[in-house]
Amino acid sequence: MAEWEIAAAHRAIATVAAGDARLLQAGDCAESLAESGPAATAAKVAVLADLGDLVTRRTGDAVVLFGRLAGQYAKPRSQPTETVHGVELPVFRGHLVNAPEPDPHARAADPRRLIEAYRASARVLAGLRTHRQRGDAGPWASHEALVLDYESPQVRRGEWSGERYLASTHLPWIGERTRQLDHAHVRLLASVTNPVACKVGPGATPDDVVALCAALDPGRTPGRLTLIARMGAERVGALAPIARAVRRAGHPVVWLCDPMHGNTVRTRSGKKTRQLATMIREASRFRATVEGLGLHPGGLHLEVATTEVTECVGGPVPDEDAVGGRYESLCDPRLNPAQARELIRCVF
Ligand code: PEP
Ligand code: CO
Protein backbone atom coordinates (compact mmCIF):
# COMPACT_ATOMS: atom_id res chain seq x y z
CA MET A 1 0.00 0.00 0.00
CA ALA A 2 1.03 3.56 -0.60
CA GLU A 3 3.00 5.63 1.85
CA TRP A 4 0.49 8.53 1.70
CA GLU A 5 -2.28 6.20 2.83
CA ILE A 6 -0.27 5.08 5.84
CA ALA A 7 0.46 8.72 6.64
CA ALA A 8 -3.29 9.45 6.54
CA ALA A 9 -3.96 6.58 8.97
CA HIS A 10 -1.23 7.98 11.21
CA ARG A 11 -2.91 11.42 11.24
CA ALA A 12 -6.23 9.77 12.12
CA ILE A 13 -4.66 8.04 15.13
CA ALA A 14 -3.08 11.35 16.16
CA THR A 15 -6.60 12.76 16.64
CA VAL A 16 -7.21 9.95 19.15
CA ALA A 17 -3.91 10.67 20.89
CA ALA A 18 -5.03 14.30 21.20
CA GLY A 19 -8.20 13.16 23.00
CA ASP A 20 -10.46 14.33 20.15
CA ALA A 21 -11.60 10.91 18.87
CA ARG A 22 -11.87 7.23 19.77
CA LEU A 23 -10.39 4.20 18.08
CA LEU A 24 -12.14 0.90 17.50
CA GLN A 25 -9.97 -1.97 16.26
CA ALA A 26 -11.88 -5.17 15.59
CA GLY A 27 -12.22 -8.26 13.47
CA ASP A 28 -11.42 -11.95 13.38
CA CYS A 29 -8.80 -13.51 15.62
CA ALA A 30 -7.50 -15.32 12.54
CA GLU A 31 -8.63 -14.10 9.15
CA SER A 32 -9.48 -16.70 6.50
CA LEU A 33 -7.84 -16.70 3.07
CA ALA A 34 -11.23 -17.82 1.76
CA GLU A 35 -12.88 -14.55 2.85
CA SER A 36 -11.11 -11.98 0.71
CA GLY A 37 -13.86 -11.20 -1.83
CA PRO A 38 -15.93 -8.00 -1.96
CA ALA A 39 -18.98 -9.48 -0.19
CA ALA A 40 -16.97 -10.76 2.79
CA THR A 41 -15.12 -7.44 3.08
CA ALA A 42 -18.36 -5.46 2.80
CA ALA A 43 -19.87 -7.52 5.65
CA LYS A 44 -16.84 -6.83 7.87
CA VAL A 45 -16.88 -3.12 7.04
CA ALA A 46 -20.61 -2.97 7.85
CA VAL A 47 -20.14 -4.52 11.31
CA LEU A 48 -17.20 -2.23 12.09
CA ALA A 49 -19.12 0.84 10.92
CA ASP A 50 -22.15 -0.13 13.01
CA LEU A 51 -20.05 -0.66 16.15
CA GLY A 52 -18.18 2.57 15.43
CA ASP A 53 -21.48 4.48 15.20
CA LEU A 54 -22.40 3.10 18.60
CA VAL A 55 -19.08 4.28 20.08
CA THR A 56 -19.78 7.74 18.65
CA ARG A 57 -23.34 7.80 20.02
CA ARG A 58 -22.14 6.75 23.49
CA THR A 59 -19.07 9.01 23.73
CA GLY A 60 -19.97 11.96 21.49
CA ASP A 61 -16.56 11.55 19.82
CA ALA A 62 -15.65 10.76 16.23
CA VAL A 63 -14.34 7.24 15.80
CA VAL A 64 -11.37 5.95 13.81
CA LEU A 65 -11.88 2.36 12.63
CA PHE A 66 -9.24 -0.31 12.17
CA GLY A 67 -10.04 -3.85 11.01
CA ARG A 68 -8.08 -6.88 12.04
CA LEU A 69 -7.98 -7.63 8.35
CA ALA A 70 -6.06 -7.65 5.06
CA GLY A 71 -3.17 -9.56 6.62
CA GLN A 72 -4.34 -11.04 9.96
CA TYR A 73 -3.34 -14.52 8.79
CA ALA A 74 -0.72 -15.61 11.35
CA LYS A 75 -1.20 -16.72 14.95
CA PRO A 76 1.28 -16.93 17.81
CA ARG A 77 0.56 -20.12 19.77
CA SER A 78 1.32 -21.13 23.33
CA GLN A 79 2.18 -24.73 22.39
CA PRO A 80 3.95 -26.00 19.23
CA THR A 81 1.85 -29.18 19.04
CA GLU A 82 -1.55 -30.54 20.09
CA THR A 83 -2.95 -34.04 20.36
CA VAL A 84 -6.11 -34.75 18.35
CA HIS A 85 -7.70 -38.22 18.72
CA GLY A 86 -4.44 -39.56 20.11
CA VAL A 87 -2.27 -38.13 17.30
CA GLU A 88 0.24 -35.39 18.01
CA LEU A 89 0.12 -32.67 15.34
CA PRO A 90 1.76 -29.30 14.78
CA VAL A 91 -0.71 -26.59 15.89
CA PHE A 92 -2.59 -24.44 13.38
CA ARG A 93 -0.62 -21.19 12.99
CA GLY A 94 -2.97 -19.26 10.72
CA HIS A 95 -3.62 -19.49 6.99
CA LEU A 96 -0.31 -17.74 6.31
CA VAL A 97 1.50 -20.87 7.54
CA ASN A 98 -0.69 -23.99 7.44
CA ALA A 99 -4.28 -25.26 7.34
CA PRO A 100 -6.52 -25.91 10.36
CA GLU A 101 -7.72 -29.42 9.48
CA PRO A 102 -6.34 -31.87 12.03
CA ASP A 103 -4.15 -33.99 9.79
CA PRO A 104 -0.38 -33.96 9.29
CA HIS A 105 -0.56 -32.89 5.64
CA ALA A 106 -2.75 -29.85 6.40
CA ARG A 107 -0.62 -28.85 9.37
CA ALA A 108 2.68 -28.86 7.43
CA ALA A 109 3.94 -25.31 6.85
CA ASP A 110 3.63 -24.34 3.17
CA PRO A 111 5.61 -21.28 1.98
CA ARG A 112 3.30 -20.82 -1.02
CA ARG A 113 0.79 -19.52 1.51
CA LEU A 114 2.89 -16.34 1.81
CA ILE A 115 2.04 -15.49 -1.81
CA GLU A 116 -1.62 -16.50 -1.42
CA ALA A 117 -1.91 -14.28 1.65
CA TYR A 118 -0.29 -11.37 -0.16
CA ARG A 119 -2.88 -11.70 -2.95
CA ALA A 120 -5.81 -12.15 -0.56
CA SER A 121 -4.80 -9.08 1.45
CA ALA A 122 -4.56 -7.07 -1.79
CA ARG A 123 -8.17 -8.10 -2.57
CA VAL A 124 -9.34 -7.10 0.91
CA LEU A 125 -7.52 -3.76 0.67
CA ALA A 126 -9.17 -3.12 -2.70
CA GLY A 127 -12.52 -3.75 -0.99
CA LEU A 128 -11.65 -1.32 1.83
CA ARG A 129 -10.69 1.37 -0.69
CA THR A 130 -14.07 1.18 -2.43
CA HIS A 131 -15.76 2.04 0.85
CA ARG A 132 -13.33 4.83 1.59
CA GLN A 133 -13.75 6.29 -1.92
CA ARG A 134 -17.50 6.32 -1.44
CA GLY A 135 -16.83 8.60 1.49
CA ASP A 136 -17.96 6.04 4.08
CA ALA A 137 -15.92 5.88 7.27
CA GLY A 138 -14.09 2.86 5.88
CA PRO A 139 -11.72 1.12 8.25
CA TRP A 140 -7.98 1.13 7.93
CA ALA A 141 -6.12 -2.20 7.90
CA SER A 142 -4.14 -3.67 10.77
CA HIS A 143 -2.66 -7.03 11.70
CA GLU A 144 -0.10 -8.60 13.99
CA ALA A 145 3.28 -8.37 12.25
CA LEU A 146 4.31 -11.86 13.34
CA VAL A 147 5.82 -13.77 10.40
CA LEU A 148 8.91 -11.86 9.38
CA ASP A 149 9.25 -13.82 6.12
CA TYR A 150 5.99 -12.12 5.15
CA GLU A 151 6.65 -8.66 6.61
CA SER A 152 10.33 -7.95 5.91
CA PRO A 153 10.09 -8.19 2.09
CA GLN A 154 7.31 -5.61 2.25
CA VAL A 155 9.48 -2.90 3.78
CA ARG A 156 9.77 -0.14 1.16
CA ARG A 157 11.57 3.13 0.87
CA GLY A 158 9.12 6.04 0.45
CA GLU A 159 9.33 7.87 -2.87
CA TRP A 160 8.73 11.28 -1.38
CA SER A 161 10.08 10.87 2.14
CA GLY A 162 12.96 8.46 1.48
CA GLU A 163 11.98 6.75 4.75
CA ARG A 164 11.35 3.06 5.38
CA TYR A 165 7.74 2.01 5.76
CA LEU A 166 5.96 -1.33 6.00
CA ALA A 167 3.67 -1.68 2.99
CA SER A 168 1.82 -4.77 4.29
CA THR A 169 -0.66 -2.76 6.41
CA HIS A 170 -1.47 0.67 7.80
CA LEU A 171 -1.07 -0.28 11.46
CA PRO A 172 1.09 -3.32 12.29
CA TRP A 173 1.11 -4.50 15.89
CA ILE A 174 3.46 -6.52 18.04
CA GLY A 175 1.88 -9.36 20.01
CA GLU A 176 2.25 -10.12 23.69
CA ARG A 177 4.61 -13.03 22.98
CA THR A 178 7.02 -11.12 20.71
CA ARG A 179 7.44 -7.74 22.39
CA GLN A 180 10.95 -8.41 23.78
CA LEU A 181 13.03 -5.28 23.33
CA ASP A 182 16.06 -6.97 21.77
CA HIS A 183 14.11 -9.27 19.44
CA ALA A 184 13.34 -8.96 15.75
CA HIS A 185 9.70 -7.83 15.94
CA VAL A 186 10.41 -4.69 17.95
CA ARG A 187 13.46 -3.98 15.77
CA LEU A 188 11.39 -4.26 12.60
CA LEU A 189 8.61 -1.95 13.72
CA ALA A 190 11.08 0.49 15.27
CA SER A 191 12.67 0.82 11.81
CA VAL A 192 9.56 1.85 9.86
CA THR A 193 7.49 5.05 9.85
CA ASN A 194 4.03 3.46 10.09
CA PRO A 195 1.92 4.06 13.15
CA VAL A 196 2.52 0.94 15.25
CA ALA A 197 0.85 -0.79 18.18
CA CYS A 198 2.03 -3.16 20.87
CA LYS A 199 0.09 -5.47 23.19
CA VAL A 200 0.83 -5.10 26.89
CA GLY A 201 -0.02 -8.01 29.18
CA PRO A 202 0.02 -8.39 32.97
CA GLY A 203 3.60 -9.66 33.03
CA ALA A 204 4.95 -6.35 31.73
CA THR A 205 6.62 -4.01 34.21
CA PRO A 206 6.49 -0.22 33.99
CA ASP A 207 10.19 -0.26 33.05
CA ASP A 208 9.57 -2.79 30.26
CA VAL A 209 6.86 -0.64 28.75
CA VAL A 210 8.79 2.62 29.07
CA ALA A 211 11.70 0.91 27.28
CA LEU A 212 9.31 -0.24 24.54
CA CYS A 213 8.05 3.32 24.20
CA ALA A 214 11.61 4.60 23.89
CA ALA A 215 12.30 2.05 21.12
CA LEU A 216 9.05 2.49 19.22
CA ASP A 217 8.31 6.18 19.84
CA PRO A 218 11.67 7.92 20.34
CA GLY A 219 10.30 11.19 18.90
CA ARG A 220 7.25 11.23 21.21
CA THR A 221 5.05 11.65 18.14
CA PRO A 222 1.26 11.73 18.60
CA GLY A 223 -0.30 8.81 16.68
CA ARG A 224 2.92 6.85 16.32
CA LEU A 225 2.39 4.40 19.19
CA THR A 226 -0.75 2.69 20.41
CA LEU A 227 -0.52 0.49 23.51
CA ILE A 228 -3.13 -2.25 23.76
CA ALA A 229 -3.64 -3.34 27.37
CA ARG A 230 -4.75 -7.02 27.64
CA MET A 231 -4.36 -7.66 31.32
CA GLY A 232 -7.30 -9.92 32.12
CA ALA A 233 -10.06 -8.81 34.49
CA GLU A 234 -8.26 -10.23 37.52
CA ARG A 235 -4.99 -8.43 36.79
CA VAL A 236 -6.09 -5.11 35.35
CA GLY A 237 -4.60 -3.45 38.46
CA ALA A 238 -1.22 -3.85 36.71
CA LEU A 239 -2.24 -1.11 34.27
CA ALA A 240 -2.11 1.96 36.54
CA PRO A 241 1.63 1.89 37.36
CA ILE A 242 2.44 1.22 33.71
CA ALA A 243 0.25 4.03 32.36
CA ARG A 244 1.66 6.38 35.01
CA ALA A 245 5.25 5.53 34.01
CA VAL A 246 4.49 6.04 30.31
CA ARG A 247 2.87 9.40 31.08
CA ARG A 248 5.90 10.43 33.15
CA ALA A 249 8.21 9.47 30.26
CA GLY A 250 6.26 11.85 28.01
CA HIS A 251 5.00 9.45 25.32
CA PRO A 252 1.65 10.60 23.87
CA VAL A 253 0.44 7.03 23.33
CA VAL A 254 -3.08 5.96 22.52
CA TRP A 255 -4.34 3.55 25.19
CA LEU A 256 -6.65 0.82 23.95
CA CYS A 257 -8.22 -2.02 25.93
CA ASP A 258 -8.22 -5.55 24.52
CA PRO A 259 -10.58 -7.28 26.98
CA MET A 260 -10.40 -10.55 25.01
CA HIS A 261 -6.96 -12.08 25.33
CA GLY A 262 -6.49 -11.96 29.09
CA ASN A 263 -9.87 -13.61 29.68
CA THR A 264 -9.83 -16.84 27.69
CA VAL A 265 -11.15 -19.91 29.56
CA ARG A 266 -12.21 -23.43 28.60
CA THR A 267 -15.71 -24.88 28.79
CA ARG A 268 -16.21 -28.22 30.55
CA SER A 269 -16.05 -29.84 27.12
CA GLY A 270 -12.71 -28.15 26.42
CA LYS A 271 -13.73 -25.38 24.00
CA LYS A 272 -11.99 -22.02 24.30
CA THR A 273 -14.47 -19.33 25.31
CA ARG A 274 -14.76 -15.94 27.03
CA GLN A 275 -17.43 -14.48 29.31
CA LEU A 276 -18.90 -11.17 28.16
CA ALA A 277 -19.39 -10.10 31.79
CA THR A 278 -15.67 -10.61 32.51
CA MET A 279 -14.70 -8.63 29.41
CA ILE A 280 -17.02 -5.80 30.43
CA ARG A 281 -15.43 -5.80 33.88
CA GLU A 282 -11.91 -5.50 32.45
CA ALA A 283 -12.84 -2.80 29.93
CA SER A 284 -14.73 -0.76 32.55
CA ARG A 285 -11.80 -0.91 34.95
CA PHE A 286 -9.47 0.03 32.09
CA ARG A 287 -11.56 3.12 31.41
CA ALA A 288 -11.70 4.09 35.09
CA THR A 289 -7.95 3.60 35.49
CA VAL A 290 -6.99 5.63 32.43
CA GLU A 291 -9.45 8.43 33.22
CA GLY A 292 -8.29 8.38 36.83
CA LEU A 293 -4.80 9.28 35.62
CA GLY A 294 -6.18 12.18 33.59
CA LEU A 295 -5.55 10.28 30.34
CA HIS A 296 -7.85 9.51 27.41
CA PRO A 297 -9.28 5.97 27.12
CA GLY A 298 -8.66 5.78 23.38
CA GLY A 299 -10.90 2.81 22.68
CA LEU A 300 -11.24 -0.92 22.28
CA HIS A 301 -9.55 -3.81 20.50
CA LEU A 302 -12.06 -6.63 19.96
CA GLU A 303 -12.41 -9.97 18.22
CA VAL A 304 -15.80 -9.81 16.52
CA ALA A 305 -17.50 -12.00 13.90
CA THR A 306 -19.93 -10.68 11.30
CA THR A 307 -22.50 -13.40 12.05
CA GLU A 308 -24.41 -14.72 15.07
CA VAL A 309 -21.70 -17.11 16.20
CA THR A 310 -21.87 -18.75 19.65
CA GLU A 311 -18.24 -18.63 20.71
CA CYS A 312 -18.39 -16.36 23.79
CA VAL A 313 -20.90 -16.53 26.68
CA GLY A 314 -23.23 -13.59 27.27
CA GLY A 315 -26.27 -11.84 25.79
CA PRO A 316 -27.82 -14.23 23.26
CA VAL A 317 -25.50 -17.08 24.39
CA PRO A 318 -26.89 -17.77 27.89
CA ASP A 319 -24.33 -20.24 29.23
CA GLU A 320 -21.41 -22.42 28.26
CA ASP A 321 -23.71 -25.21 27.10
CA ALA A 322 -24.81 -22.83 24.33
CA VAL A 323 -21.20 -22.29 23.23
CA GLY A 324 -20.31 -24.20 20.11
CA GLY A 325 -23.69 -24.41 18.34
CA ARG A 326 -22.09 -22.07 15.84
CA TYR A 327 -18.35 -22.10 16.55
CA GLU A 328 -16.66 -20.94 13.37
CA SER A 329 -13.53 -19.15 14.56
CA LEU A 330 -10.25 -20.40 13.13
CA CYS A 331 -8.60 -19.54 16.46
CA ASP A 332 -9.90 -17.57 19.46
CA PRO A 333 -13.60 -17.18 20.39
CA ARG A 334 -15.10 -13.99 18.96
CA LEU A 335 -17.98 -11.83 20.12
CA ASN A 336 -20.98 -11.83 17.82
CA PRO A 337 -22.21 -8.35 16.82
CA ALA A 338 -24.92 -8.25 19.52
CA GLN A 339 -22.38 -9.13 22.23
CA ALA A 340 -19.98 -6.47 20.93
CA ARG A 341 -22.74 -3.86 21.05
CA GLU A 342 -23.58 -4.86 24.62
CA LEU A 343 -19.92 -4.51 25.62
CA ILE A 344 -19.65 -1.04 24.07
CA ARG A 345 -22.90 0.06 25.75
CA CYS A 346 -21.67 -1.10 29.14
CA VAL A 347 -18.21 0.47 28.87
CA PHE A 348 -19.02 3.86 27.31
C1 PEP B 1 -4.39 -11.72 19.16
O1 PEP B 1 -4.59 -10.51 19.13
O2 PEP B 1 -5.05 -12.56 18.50
C2 PEP B 1 -3.33 -12.22 20.10
C3 PEP B 1 -2.74 -13.40 19.93
O3 PEP B 1 -3.11 -11.38 21.11
P1 PEP B 1 -1.94 -11.34 22.23
O4 PEP B 1 -0.65 -11.14 21.47
O5 PEP B 1 -2.34 -10.15 23.05
O6 PEP B 1 -2.00 -12.63 22.98
CO1 CO C 1 -6.93 -13.79 19.28
Tab-separated table of C-alpha atoms in Angstrom, residues 73-332:
chain	number	residue	atom	x	y	z
A	73	TYR	CA	-3.339	-14.519	8.787
A	74	ALA	CA	-0.716	-15.612	11.351
A	75	LYS	CA	-1.199	-16.716	14.948
A	76	PRO	CA	1.281	-16.934	17.807
A	77	ARG	CA	0.559	-20.116	19.765
A	78	SER	CA	1.315	-21.127	23.333
A	79	GLN	CA	2.179	-24.730	22.392
A	80	PRO	CA	3.952	-25.998	19.230
A	81	THR	CA	1.854	-29.182	19.040
A	82	GLU	CA	-1.548	-30.537	20.089
A	83	THR	CA	-2.947	-34.043	20.363
A	84	VAL	CA	-6.110	-34.753	18.347
A	85	HIS	CA	-7.699	-38.218	18.722
A	86	GLY	CA	-4.442	-39.558	20.110
A	87	VAL	CA	-2.271	-38.129	17.302
A	88	GLU	CA	0.243	-35.393	18.009
A	89	LEU	CA	0.122	-32.674	15.340
A	90	PRO	CA	1.765	-29.295	14.775
A	91	VAL	CA	-0.711	-26.587	15.890
A	92	PHE	CA	-2.589	-24.440	13.381
A	93	ARG	CA	-0.616	-21.195	12.987
A	94	GLY	CA	-2.967	-19.258	10.721
A	95	HIS	CA	-3.617	-19.493	6.993
A	96	LEU	CA	-0.306	-17.744	6.313
A	97	VAL	CA	1.495	-20.867	7.544
A	98	ASN	CA	-0.688	-23.991	7.443
A	99	ALA	CA	-4.284	-25.260	7.337
A	100	PRO	CA	-6.523	-25.905	10.359
A	101	GLU	CA	-7.725	-29.420	9.475
A	102	PRO	CA	-6.339	-31.871	12.035
A	103	ASP	CA	-4.151	-33.990	9.786
A	104	PRO	CA	-0.378	-33.964	9.287
A	105	HIS	CA	-0.562	-32.887	5.643
A	106	ALA	CA	-2.753	-29.854	6.404
A	107	ARG	CA	-0.615	-28.846	9.367
A	108	ALA	CA	2.684	-28.859	7.430
A	109	ALA	CA	3.935	-25.307	6.848
A	110	ASP	CA	3.634	-24.338	3.173
A	111	PRO	CA	5.611	-21.278	1.979
A	112	ARG	CA	3.296	-20.820	-1.020
A	113	ARG	CA	0.789	-19.516	1.512
A	114	LEU	CA	2.887	-16.340	1.814
A	115	ILE	CA	2.037	-15.491	-1.813
A	116	GLU	CA	-1.616	-16.501	-1.417
A	117	ALA	CA	-1.914	-14.279	1.651
A	118	TYR	CA	-0.294	-11.369	-0.162
A	119	ARG	CA	-2.884	-11.696	-2.951
A	120	ALA	CA	-5.805	-12.147	-0.556
A	121	SER	CA	-4.799	-9.083	1.446
A	122	ALA	CA	-4.561	-7.069	-1.787
A	123	ARG	CA	-8.165	-8.096	-2.571
A	124	VAL	CA	-9.340	-7.100	0.906
A	125	LEU	CA	-7.524	-3.759	0.671
A	126	ALA	CA	-9.169	-3.116	-2.698
A	127	GLY	CA	-12.516	-3.748	-0.987
A	128	LEU	CA	-11.651	-1.319	1.833
A	129	ARG	CA	-10.688	1.373	-0.687
A	130	THR	CA	-14.067	1.177	-2.433
A	131	HIS	CA	-15.763	2.036	0.850
A	132	ARG	CA	-13.326	4.825	1.589
A	133	GLN	CA	-13.745	6.288	-1.922
A	134	ARG	CA	-17.499	6.323	-1.439
A	135	GLY	CA	-16.834	8.597	1.495
A	136	ASP	CA	-17.962	6.043	4.083
A	137	ALA	CA	-15.923	5.884	7.266
A	138	GLY	CA	-14.092	2.863	5.884
A	139	PRO	CA	-11.725	1.118	8.247
A	140	TRP	CA	-7.980	1.128	7.928
A	141	ALA	CA	-6.124	-2.197	7.900
A	142	SER	CA	-4.136	-3.672	10.773
A	143	HIS	CA	-2.661	-7.031	11.696
A	144	GLU	CA	-0.104	-8.602	13.992
A	145	ALA	CA	3.283	-8.371	12.251
A	146	LEU	CA	4.309	-11.856	13.337
A	147	VAL	CA	5.820	-13.768	10.403
A	148	LEU	CA	8.912	-11.859	9.384
A	149	ASP	CA	9.248	-13.818	6.123
A	150	TYR	CA	5.986	-12.122	5.149
A	151	GLU	CA	6.649	-8.661	6.608
A	152	SER	CA	10.326	-7.954	5.907
A	153	PRO	CA	10.094	-8.189	2.091
A	154	GLN	CA	7.306	-5.607	2.247
A	155	VAL	CA	9.475	-2.903	3.782
A	156	ARG	CA	9.768	-0.143	1.159
A	157	ARG	CA	11.569	3.132	0.873
A	158	GLY	CA	9.119	6.043	0.445
A	159	GLU	CA	9.333	7.866	-2.868
A	160	TRP	CA	8.729	11.284	-1.376
A	161	SER	CA	10.080	10.866	2.136
A	162	GLY	CA	12.959	8.462	1.481
A	163	GLU	CA	11.975	6.755	4.752
A	164	ARG	CA	11.353	3.064	5.382
A	165	TYR	CA	7.743	2.014	5.755
A	166	LEU	CA	5.961	-1.329	5.998
A	167	ALA	CA	3.666	-1.676	2.987
A	168	SER	CA	1.816	-4.765	4.290
A	169	THR	CA	-0.662	-2.759	6.410
A	170	HIS	CA	-1.471	0.669	7.800
A	171	LEU	CA	-1.072	-0.284	11.456
A	172	PRO	CA	1.094	-3.325	12.287
A	173	TRP	CA	1.109	-4.496	15.892
A	174	ILE	CA	3.461	-6.521	18.041
A	175	GLY	CA	1.876	-9.362	20.013
A	176	GLU	CA	2.248	-10.121	23.689
A	177	ARG	CA	4.614	-13.025	22.982
A	178	THR	CA	7.022	-11.122	20.712
A	179	ARG	CA	7.438	-7.742	22.390
A	180	GLN	CA	10.951	-8.411	23.782
A	181	LEU	CA	13.030	-5.279	23.331
A	182	ASP	CA	16.060	-6.970	21.773
A	183	HIS	CA	14.113	-9.267	19.437
A	184	ALA	CA	13.343	-8.960	15.749
A	185	HIS	CA	9.702	-7.834	15.940
A	186	VAL	CA	10.408	-4.694	17.948
A	187	ARG	CA	13.457	-3.983	15.770
A	188	LEU	CA	11.390	-4.259	12.595
A	189	LEU	CA	8.607	-1.947	13.723
A	190	ALA	CA	11.083	0.486	15.267
A	191	SER	CA	12.671	0.816	11.811
A	192	VAL	CA	9.555	1.852	9.857
A	193	THR	CA	7.495	5.052	9.852
A	194	ASN	CA	4.026	3.462	10.095
A	195	PRO	CA	1.916	4.061	13.147
A	196	VAL	CA	2.522	0.940	15.247
A	197	ALA	CA	0.847	-0.792	18.184
A	198	CYS	CA	2.032	-3.161	20.872
A	199	LYS	CA	0.088	-5.473	23.185
A	200	VAL	CA	0.834	-5.104	26.893
A	201	GLY	CA	-0.024	-8.013	29.180
A	202	PRO	CA	0.017	-8.388	32.967
A	203	GLY	CA	3.605	-9.662	33.025
A	204	ALA	CA	4.949	-6.349	31.727
A	205	THR	CA	6.618	-4.012	34.213
A	206	PRO	CA	6.485	-0.215	33.991
A	207	ASP	CA	10.191	-0.259	33.052
A	208	ASP	CA	9.568	-2.793	30.258
A	209	VAL	CA	6.855	-0.644	28.749
A	210	VAL	CA	8.790	2.616	29.072
A	211	ALA	CA	11.697	0.906	27.282
A	212	LEU	CA	9.312	-0.243	24.543
A	213	CYS	CA	8.051	3.317	24.202
A	214	ALA	CA	11.612	4.599	23.889
A	215	ALA	CA	12.302	2.054	21.124
A	216	LEU	CA	9.049	2.489	19.222
A	217	ASP	CA	8.311	6.180	19.835
A	218	PRO	CA	11.668	7.924	20.343
A	219	GLY	CA	10.297	11.190	18.897
A	220	ARG	CA	7.246	11.230	21.213
A	221	THR	CA	5.054	11.649	18.137
A	222	PRO	CA	1.260	11.730	18.595
A	223	GLY	CA	-0.302	8.815	16.678
A	224	ARG	CA	2.921	6.851	16.316
A	225	LEU	CA	2.390	4.401	19.190
A	226	THR	CA	-0.753	2.688	20.409
A	227	LEU	CA	-0.520	0.490	23.506
A	228	ILE	CA	-3.134	-2.248	23.761
A	229	ALA	CA	-3.638	-3.339	27.374
A	230	ARG	CA	-4.748	-7.016	27.637
A	231	MET	CA	-4.356	-7.661	31.321
A	232	GLY	CA	-7.298	-9.920	32.124
A	233	ALA	CA	-10.065	-8.809	34.485
A	234	GLU	CA	-8.257	-10.228	37.523
A	235	ARG	CA	-4.988	-8.431	36.787
A	236	VAL	CA	-6.092	-5.110	35.346
A	237	GLY	CA	-4.597	-3.453	38.460
A	238	ALA	CA	-1.220	-3.849	36.707
A	239	LEU	CA	-2.241	-1.110	34.267
A	240	ALA	CA	-2.113	1.963	36.536
A	241	PRO	CA	1.629	1.888	37.364
A	242	ILE	CA	2.437	1.224	33.709
A	243	ALA	CA	0.255	4.033	32.362
A	244	ARG	CA	1.659	6.378	35.014
A	245	ALA	CA	5.253	5.534	34.014
A	246	VAL	CA	4.488	6.042	30.308
A	247	ARG	CA	2.873	9.403	31.079
A	248	ARG	CA	5.902	10.429	33.148
A	249	ALA	CA	8.207	9.473	30.258
A	250	GLY	CA	6.259	11.851	28.005
A	251	HIS	CA	4.999	9.454	25.319
A	252	PRO	CA	1.647	10.603	23.868
A	253	VAL	CA	0.444	7.029	23.334
A	254	VAL	CA	-3.077	5.962	22.519
A	255	TRP	CA	-4.337	3.547	25.193
A	256	LEU	CA	-6.653	0.815	23.953
A	257	CYS	CA	-8.215	-2.019	25.928
A	258	ASP	CA	-8.220	-5.549	24.523
A	259	PRO	CA	-10.578	-7.277	26.984
A	260	MET	CA	-10.405	-10.547	25.009
A	261	HIS	CA	-6.957	-12.078	25.331
A	262	GLY	CA	-6.489	-11.959	29.091
A	263	ASN	CA	-9.868	-13.610	29.682
A	264	THR	CA	-9.829	-16.843	27.685
A	265	VAL	CA	-11.146	-19.906	29.561
A	266	ARG	CA	-12.207	-23.435	28.603
A	267	THR	CA	-15.708	-24.881	28.791
A	268	ARG	CA	-16.206	-28.223	30.550
A	269	SER	CA	-16.048	-29.845	27.120
A	270	GLY	CA	-12.709	-28.154	26.420
A	271	LYS	CA	-13.729	-25.385	23.997
A	272	LYS	CA	-11.992	-22.015	24.301
A	273	THR	CA	-14.469	-19.326	25.315
A	274	ARG	CA	-14.762	-15.939	27.026
A	275	GLN	CA	-17.431	-14.476	29.310
A	276	LEU	CA	-18.898	-11.175	28.156
A	277	ALA	CA	-19.392	-10.098	31.790
A	278	THR	CA	-15.674	-10.613	32.506
A	279	MET	CA	-14.703	-8.633	29.412
A	280	ILE	CA	-17.021	-5.799	30.428
A	281	ARG	CA	-15.431	-5.805	33.875
A	282	GLU	CA	-11.909	-5.499	32.447
A	283	ALA	CA	-12.843	-2.796	29.926
A	284	SER	CA	-14.727	-0.764	32.552
A	285	ARG	CA	-11.796	-0.910	34.948
A	286	PHE	CA	-9.468	0.031	32.086
A	287	ARG	CA	-11.562	3.117	31.409
A	288	ALA	CA	-11.704	4.092	35.091
A	289	THR	CA	-7.946	3.599	35.493
A	290	VAL	CA	-6.986	5.633	32.433
A	291	GLU	CA	-9.449	8.428	33.221
A	292	GLY	CA	-8.291	8.384	36.834
A	293	LEU	CA	-4.797	9.281	35.616
A	294	GLY	CA	-6.182	12.181	33.591
A	295	LEU	CA	-5.547	10.282	30.336
A	296	HIS	CA	-7.850	9.508	27.410
A	297	PRO	CA	-9.277	5.967	27.119
A	298	GLY	CA	-8.657	5.775	23.385
A	299	GLY	CA	-10.899	2.813	22.678
A	300	LEU	CA	-11.243	-0.916	22.283
A	301	HIS	CA	-9.547	-3.810	20.497
A	302	LEU	CA	-12.060	-6.628	19.957
A	303	GLU	CA	-12.413	-9.966	18.225
A	304	VAL	CA	-15.802	-9.809	16.516
A	305	ALA	CA	-17.502	-12.001	13.902
A	306	THR	CA	-19.930	-10.683	11.301
A	307	THR	CA	-22.503	-13.398	12.048
A	308	GLU	CA	-24.406	-14.718	15.073
A	309	VAL	CA	-21.700	-17.111	16.202
A	310	THR	CA	-21.870	-18.746	19.647
A	311	GLU	CA	-18.237	-18.626	20.709
A	312	CYS	CA	-18.386	-16.359	23.791
A	313	VAL	CA	-20.896	-16.527	26.676
A	314	GLY	CA	-23.233	-13.589	27.267
A	315	GLY	CA	-26.268	-11.838	25.787
A	316	PRO	CA	-27.820	-14.231	23.261
A	317	VAL	CA	-25.501	-17.083	24.387
A	318	PRO	CA	-26.892	-17.770	27.886
A	319	ASP	CA	-24.325	-20.242	29.230
A	320	GLU	CA	-21.414	-22.421	28.261
A	321	ASP	CA	-23.711	-25.209	27.097
A	322	ALA	CA	-24.809	-22.834	24.326
A	323	VAL	CA	-21.197	-22.291	23.226
A	324	GLY	CA	-20.313	-24.204	20.108
A	325	GLY	CA	-23.686	-24.405	18.340
A	326	ARG	CA	-22.093	-22.074	15.838
A	327	TYR	CA	-18.354	-22.104	16.554
A	328	GLU	CA	-16.662	-20.941	13.367
A	329	SER	CA	-13.534	-19.146	14.565
A	330	LEU	CA	-10.248	-20.396	13.129
A	331	CYS	CA	-8.598	-19.541	16.456
A	332	ASP	CA	-9.897	-17.570	19.460
